[in-house]
GROMACS .gro file of C-alpha atoms in nm:
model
  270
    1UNK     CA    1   2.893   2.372  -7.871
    2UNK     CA    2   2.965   2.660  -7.666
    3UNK     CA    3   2.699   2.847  -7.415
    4UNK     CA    4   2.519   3.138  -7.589
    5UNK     CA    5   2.688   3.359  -7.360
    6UNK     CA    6   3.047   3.306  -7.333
    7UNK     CA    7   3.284   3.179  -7.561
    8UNK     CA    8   3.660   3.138  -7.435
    9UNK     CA    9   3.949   3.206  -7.698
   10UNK     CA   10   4.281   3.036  -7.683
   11UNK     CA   11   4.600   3.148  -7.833
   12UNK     CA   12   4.872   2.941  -7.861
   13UNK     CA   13   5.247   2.980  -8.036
   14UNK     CA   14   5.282   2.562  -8.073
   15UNK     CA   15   5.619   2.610  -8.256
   16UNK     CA   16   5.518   2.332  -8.497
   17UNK     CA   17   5.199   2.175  -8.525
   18UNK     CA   18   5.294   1.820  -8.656
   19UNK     CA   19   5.553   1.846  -8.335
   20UNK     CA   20   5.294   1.953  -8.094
   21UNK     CA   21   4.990   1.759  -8.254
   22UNK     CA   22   4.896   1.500  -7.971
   23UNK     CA   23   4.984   1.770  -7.679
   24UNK     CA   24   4.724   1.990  -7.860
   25UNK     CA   25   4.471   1.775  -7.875
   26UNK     CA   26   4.486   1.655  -7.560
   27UNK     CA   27   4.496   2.012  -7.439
   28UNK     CA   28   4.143   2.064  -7.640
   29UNK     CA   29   3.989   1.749  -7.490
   30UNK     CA   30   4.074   1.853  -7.140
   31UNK     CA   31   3.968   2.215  -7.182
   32UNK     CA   32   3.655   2.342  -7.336
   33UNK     CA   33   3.778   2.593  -7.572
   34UNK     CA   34   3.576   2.726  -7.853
   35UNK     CA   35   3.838   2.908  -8.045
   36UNK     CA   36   4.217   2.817  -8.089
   37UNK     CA   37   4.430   3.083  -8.255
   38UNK     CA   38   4.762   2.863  -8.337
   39UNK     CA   39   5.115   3.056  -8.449
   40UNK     CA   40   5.413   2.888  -8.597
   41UNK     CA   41   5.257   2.592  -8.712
   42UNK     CA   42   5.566   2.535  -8.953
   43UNK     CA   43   5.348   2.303  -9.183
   44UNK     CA   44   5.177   2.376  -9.610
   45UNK     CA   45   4.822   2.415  -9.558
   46UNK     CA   46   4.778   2.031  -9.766
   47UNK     CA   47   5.021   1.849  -9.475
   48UNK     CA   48   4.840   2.044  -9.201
   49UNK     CA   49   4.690   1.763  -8.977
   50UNK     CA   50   4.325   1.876  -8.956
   51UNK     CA   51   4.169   1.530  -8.938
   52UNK     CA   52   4.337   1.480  -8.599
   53UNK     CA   53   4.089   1.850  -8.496
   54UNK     CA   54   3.818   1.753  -8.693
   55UNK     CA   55   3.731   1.451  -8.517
   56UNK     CA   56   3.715   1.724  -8.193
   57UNK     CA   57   3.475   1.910  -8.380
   58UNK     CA   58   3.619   2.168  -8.498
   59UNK     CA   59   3.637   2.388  -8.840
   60UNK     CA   60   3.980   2.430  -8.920
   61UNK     CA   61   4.145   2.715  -9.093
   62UNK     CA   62   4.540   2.758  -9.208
   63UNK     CA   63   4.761   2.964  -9.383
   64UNK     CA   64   5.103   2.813  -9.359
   65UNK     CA   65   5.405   2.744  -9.531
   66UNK     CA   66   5.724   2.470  -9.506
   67UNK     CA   67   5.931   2.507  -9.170
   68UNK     CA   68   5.862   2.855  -9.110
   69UNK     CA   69   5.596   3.103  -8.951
   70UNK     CA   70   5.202   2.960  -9.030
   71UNK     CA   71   4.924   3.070  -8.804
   72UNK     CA   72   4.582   2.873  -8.841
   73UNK     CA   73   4.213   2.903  -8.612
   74UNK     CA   74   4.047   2.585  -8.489
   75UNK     CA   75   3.684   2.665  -8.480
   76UNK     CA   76   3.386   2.493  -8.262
   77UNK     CA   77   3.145   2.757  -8.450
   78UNK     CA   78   3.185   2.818  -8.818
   79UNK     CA   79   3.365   3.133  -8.903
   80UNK     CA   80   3.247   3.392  -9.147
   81UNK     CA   81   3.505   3.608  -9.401
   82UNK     CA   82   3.789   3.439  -9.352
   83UNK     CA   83   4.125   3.591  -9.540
   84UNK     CA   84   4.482   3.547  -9.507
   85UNK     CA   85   4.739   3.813  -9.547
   86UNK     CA   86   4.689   4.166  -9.557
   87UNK     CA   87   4.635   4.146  -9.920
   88UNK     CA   88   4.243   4.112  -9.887
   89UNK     CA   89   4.215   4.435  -9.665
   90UNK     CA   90   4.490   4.661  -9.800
   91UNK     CA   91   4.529   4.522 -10.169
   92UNK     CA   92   4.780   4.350 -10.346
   93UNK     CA   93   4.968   4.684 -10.469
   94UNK     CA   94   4.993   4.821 -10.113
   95UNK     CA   95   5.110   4.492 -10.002
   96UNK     CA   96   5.330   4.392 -10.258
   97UNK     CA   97   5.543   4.084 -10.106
   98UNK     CA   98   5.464   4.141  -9.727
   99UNK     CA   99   5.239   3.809  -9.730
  100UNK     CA  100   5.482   3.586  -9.872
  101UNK     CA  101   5.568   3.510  -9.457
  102UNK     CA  102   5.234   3.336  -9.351
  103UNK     CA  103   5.168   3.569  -9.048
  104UNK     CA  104   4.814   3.681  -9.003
  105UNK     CA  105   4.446   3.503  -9.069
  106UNK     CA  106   4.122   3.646  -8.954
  107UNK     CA  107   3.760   3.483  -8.942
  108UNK     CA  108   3.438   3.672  -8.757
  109UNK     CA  109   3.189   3.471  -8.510
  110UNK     CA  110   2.962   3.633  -8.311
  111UNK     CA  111   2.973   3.951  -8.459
  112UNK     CA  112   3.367   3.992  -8.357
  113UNK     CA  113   3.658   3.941  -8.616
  114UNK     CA  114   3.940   3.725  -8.476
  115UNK     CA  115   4.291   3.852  -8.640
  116UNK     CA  116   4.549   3.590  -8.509
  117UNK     CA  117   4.910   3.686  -8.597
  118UNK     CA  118   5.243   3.608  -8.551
  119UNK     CA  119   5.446   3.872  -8.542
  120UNK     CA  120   5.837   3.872  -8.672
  121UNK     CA  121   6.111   3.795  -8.405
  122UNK     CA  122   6.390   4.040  -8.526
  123UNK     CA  123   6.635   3.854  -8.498
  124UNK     CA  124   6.905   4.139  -8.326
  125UNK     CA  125   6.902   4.525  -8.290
  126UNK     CA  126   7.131   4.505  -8.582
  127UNK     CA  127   6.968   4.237  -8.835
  128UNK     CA  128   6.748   4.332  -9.120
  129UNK     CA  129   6.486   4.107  -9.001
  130UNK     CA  130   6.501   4.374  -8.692
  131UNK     CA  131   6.339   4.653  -8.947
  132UNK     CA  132   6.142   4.388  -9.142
  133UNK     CA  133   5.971   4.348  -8.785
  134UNK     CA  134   5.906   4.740  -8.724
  135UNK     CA  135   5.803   4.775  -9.076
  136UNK     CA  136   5.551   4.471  -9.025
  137UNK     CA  137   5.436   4.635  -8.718
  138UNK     CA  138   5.351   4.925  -8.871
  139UNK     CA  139   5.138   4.740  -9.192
  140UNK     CA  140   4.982   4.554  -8.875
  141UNK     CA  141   4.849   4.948  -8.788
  142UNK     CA  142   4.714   5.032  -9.145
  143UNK     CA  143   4.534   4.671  -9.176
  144UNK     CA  144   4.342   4.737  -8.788
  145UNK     CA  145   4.287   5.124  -8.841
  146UNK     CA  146   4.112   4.979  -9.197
  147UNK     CA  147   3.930   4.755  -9.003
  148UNK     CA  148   3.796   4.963  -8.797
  149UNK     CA  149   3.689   5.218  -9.046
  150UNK     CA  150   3.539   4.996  -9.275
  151UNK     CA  151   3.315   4.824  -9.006
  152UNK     CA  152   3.151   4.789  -8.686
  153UNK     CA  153   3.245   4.471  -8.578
  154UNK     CA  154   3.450   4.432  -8.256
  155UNK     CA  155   3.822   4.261  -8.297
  156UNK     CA  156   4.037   4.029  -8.104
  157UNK     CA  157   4.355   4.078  -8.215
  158UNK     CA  158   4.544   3.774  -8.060
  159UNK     CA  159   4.850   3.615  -8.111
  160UNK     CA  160   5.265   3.604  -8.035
  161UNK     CA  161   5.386   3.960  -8.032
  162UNK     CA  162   5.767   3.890  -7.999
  163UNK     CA  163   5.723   4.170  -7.767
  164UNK     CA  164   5.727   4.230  -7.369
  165UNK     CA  165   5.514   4.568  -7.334
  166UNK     CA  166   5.621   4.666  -6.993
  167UNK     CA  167   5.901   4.596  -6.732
  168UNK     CA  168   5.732   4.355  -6.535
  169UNK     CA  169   5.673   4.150  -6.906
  170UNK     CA  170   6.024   3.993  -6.820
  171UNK     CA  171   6.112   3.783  -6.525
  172UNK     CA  172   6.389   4.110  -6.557
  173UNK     CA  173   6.420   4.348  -6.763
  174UNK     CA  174   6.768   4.513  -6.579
  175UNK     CA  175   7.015   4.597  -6.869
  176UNK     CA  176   6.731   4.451  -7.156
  177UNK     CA  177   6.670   4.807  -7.345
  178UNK     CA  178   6.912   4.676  -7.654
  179UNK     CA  179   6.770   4.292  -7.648
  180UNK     CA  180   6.508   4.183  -7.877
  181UNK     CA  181   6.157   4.153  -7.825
  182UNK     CA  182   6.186   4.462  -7.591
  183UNK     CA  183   6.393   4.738  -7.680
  184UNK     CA  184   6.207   5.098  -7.706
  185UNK     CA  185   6.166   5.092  -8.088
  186UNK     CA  186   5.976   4.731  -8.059
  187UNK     CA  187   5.728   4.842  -7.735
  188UNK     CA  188   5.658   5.196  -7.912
  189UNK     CA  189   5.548   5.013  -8.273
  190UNK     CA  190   5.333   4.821  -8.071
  191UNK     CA  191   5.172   5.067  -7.867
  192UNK     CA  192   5.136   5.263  -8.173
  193UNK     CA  193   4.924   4.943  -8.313
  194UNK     CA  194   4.760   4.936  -7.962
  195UNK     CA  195   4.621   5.332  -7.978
  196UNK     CA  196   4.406   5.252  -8.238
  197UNK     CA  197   4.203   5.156  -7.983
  198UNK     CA  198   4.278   4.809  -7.804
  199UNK     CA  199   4.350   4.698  -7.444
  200UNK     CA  200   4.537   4.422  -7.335
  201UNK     CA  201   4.260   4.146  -7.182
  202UNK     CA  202   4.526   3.987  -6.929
  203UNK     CA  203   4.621   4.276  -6.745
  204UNK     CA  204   4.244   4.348  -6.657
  205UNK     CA  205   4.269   4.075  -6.424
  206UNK     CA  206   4.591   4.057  -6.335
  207UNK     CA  207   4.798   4.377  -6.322
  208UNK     CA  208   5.110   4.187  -6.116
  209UNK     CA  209   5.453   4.091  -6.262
  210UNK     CA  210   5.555   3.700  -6.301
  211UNK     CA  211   5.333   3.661  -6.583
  212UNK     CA  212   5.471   3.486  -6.876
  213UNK     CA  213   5.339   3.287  -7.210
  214UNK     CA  214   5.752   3.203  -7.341
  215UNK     CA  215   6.048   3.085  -7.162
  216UNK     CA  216   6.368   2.991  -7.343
  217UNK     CA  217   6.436   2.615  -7.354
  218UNK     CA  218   6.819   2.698  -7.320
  219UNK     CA  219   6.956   2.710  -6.943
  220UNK     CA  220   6.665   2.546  -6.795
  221UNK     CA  221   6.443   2.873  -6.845
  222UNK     CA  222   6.092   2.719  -6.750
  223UNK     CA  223   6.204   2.518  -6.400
  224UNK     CA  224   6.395   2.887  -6.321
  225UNK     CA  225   6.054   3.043  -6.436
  226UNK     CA  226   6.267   3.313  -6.591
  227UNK     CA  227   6.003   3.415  -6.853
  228UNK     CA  228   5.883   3.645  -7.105
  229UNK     CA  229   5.505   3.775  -7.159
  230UNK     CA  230   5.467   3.782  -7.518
  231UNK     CA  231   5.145   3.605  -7.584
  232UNK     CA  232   4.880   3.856  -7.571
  233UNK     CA  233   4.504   3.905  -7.645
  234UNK     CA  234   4.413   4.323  -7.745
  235UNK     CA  235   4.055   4.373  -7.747
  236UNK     CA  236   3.874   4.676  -7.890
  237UNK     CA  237   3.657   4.868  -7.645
  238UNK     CA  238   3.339   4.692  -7.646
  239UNK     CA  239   3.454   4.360  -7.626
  240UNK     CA  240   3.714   4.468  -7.366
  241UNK     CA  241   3.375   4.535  -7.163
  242UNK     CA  242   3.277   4.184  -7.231
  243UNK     CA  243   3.619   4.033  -7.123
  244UNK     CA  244   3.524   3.789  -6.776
  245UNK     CA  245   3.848   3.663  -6.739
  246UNK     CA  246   4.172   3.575  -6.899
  247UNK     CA  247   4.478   3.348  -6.807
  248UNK     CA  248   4.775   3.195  -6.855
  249UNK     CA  249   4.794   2.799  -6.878
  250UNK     CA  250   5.079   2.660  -6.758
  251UNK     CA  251   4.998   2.303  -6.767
  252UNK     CA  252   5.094   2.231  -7.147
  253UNK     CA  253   5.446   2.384  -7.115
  254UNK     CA  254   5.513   2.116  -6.763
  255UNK     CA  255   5.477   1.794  -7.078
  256UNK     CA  256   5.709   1.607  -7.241
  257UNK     CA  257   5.885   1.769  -7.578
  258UNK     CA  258   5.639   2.125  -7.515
  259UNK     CA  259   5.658   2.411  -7.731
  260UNK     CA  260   5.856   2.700  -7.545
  261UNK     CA  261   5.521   2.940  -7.554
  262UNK     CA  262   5.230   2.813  -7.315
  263UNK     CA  263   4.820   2.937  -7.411
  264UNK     CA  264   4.669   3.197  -7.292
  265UNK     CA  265   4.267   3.198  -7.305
  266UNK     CA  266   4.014   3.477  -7.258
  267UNK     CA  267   3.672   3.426  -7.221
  268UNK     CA  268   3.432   3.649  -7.361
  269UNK     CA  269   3.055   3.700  -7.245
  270UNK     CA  270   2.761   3.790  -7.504
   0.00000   0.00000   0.00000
């Protein structure tokens, strides 16, 4: 169980969790993570392997569907109001067939809601899938900004953004304005999400460029360290107070078959 005091939140895109199964686990015995927020798990909630996390001790949560998307949270402490979709907060008719990609779950501990999503790619600058992801973006803004109306809990909104906020997101950014994942349209939906009211944890500790959470598997992307931060924790103001740290583990993206995103963990003081 964790100390009364802290409690250190993972994120992780594992780009398939049947793939990635033993290289989580082992990444869960080594470190002593309370909370893992899991994205692209690629896997119907009845084949998700929870046994294999159970035996770890944790509760596990999923909403997931066959080959695509799926986001689930692995759970040391039992989590309270957990929902899927952005049916439960918004309503079905506002909603309509926006959940039927298995993007977002939330769960609260310690009086803080965890929303762990996995935002659309896009695609291109000229697919559809490019306005399905602004569109997405902006339900993303209506289901926080209802959040935070309807209560006073503080939020961790965690996950894989698709999206490099700033230059110095991308090992570089020279001639990116029309690529996706940051081109002006993408970075302004998500600061839009962001003025609600959340900060970004990581760049309270570390404000320098060379950060990343992706890098392409294609032209040797990870030895060249030519990476993308898109892997983010936002925390609302309060818990931003409470932030002690927050970091970028490269370790599981060094193994053998990795996922192309790495975690990145913030740990949280009560």
């Amino acid at each position: 169980m964790p100390k009364e005091t802290s409690l250190k939140i993972a994120t992780w895109n594992v780009n398939s969790i049947r793939t990635r199964q033993q290289l989580v686990r082992e990444w869960l015995v080594t470190n002593q993570i309370e909370i893992l927020c899991l994205q692209e798990t690629k896997v119907v909630d009845g084949n998700f392997p929870r046994a294999d996390f159970e035996e770890l001790g944790y509760q596990v949560y999923v909403y997931g569907q066959k080959a695509y998307n799926g986001v689930a949270i692995f759970s040391k402490i039992p989590l309270k109001d957990v929902s899927v979709g952005f049916s439960p907060i918004l309503g079905s008719t506002r909603v309509g067939d926006w959940d039927e990609q298995k993007r977002l779950i939330t769960g609260v501990v310690n009086n803080t809601r965890i929303v762990n999503v996995y935002v659309p790619n896009g695609a291109g600058l000229n697919d559809s899938k490019y306005e399905y992801k602004l569109k997405w973006l902006g339900l993303l803004r209506e289901y926080l900004q209802t959040l935070v109306k309807e209560s006073s809990l503080d939020i961790c909104i965690c996950g894989d953004f698709n999206i490099a906020p700033e230059d110095k997101d991308i090992y570089n950014s020279e001639g990116k304005e029309n690529h996706i994942m940051f081109s002006p349209p993408e970075r302004q939906a998500l600061q839009y999400v962001l003025d609600i009211g959340f900060q970004d944890a990581l760049r309270k500790f570390n404000p320098n460029s060379g950060v990343f959470t992706w890098w392409d598997y294609r032209a040797n992307g990870f030895s060249r360290n030519r990476g993308w931060r898109i892997d983010h924790h936002y925390l609302s103001p309060n818990l931003y107070e409470k932030a002690e740290s927050c970091w970028v583990d490269l370790e599981p993206r060094k193994q053998v078959k990795p996922s192309d995103h790495t975690p990145v963990i913030v740990s949280l003081e009560f």
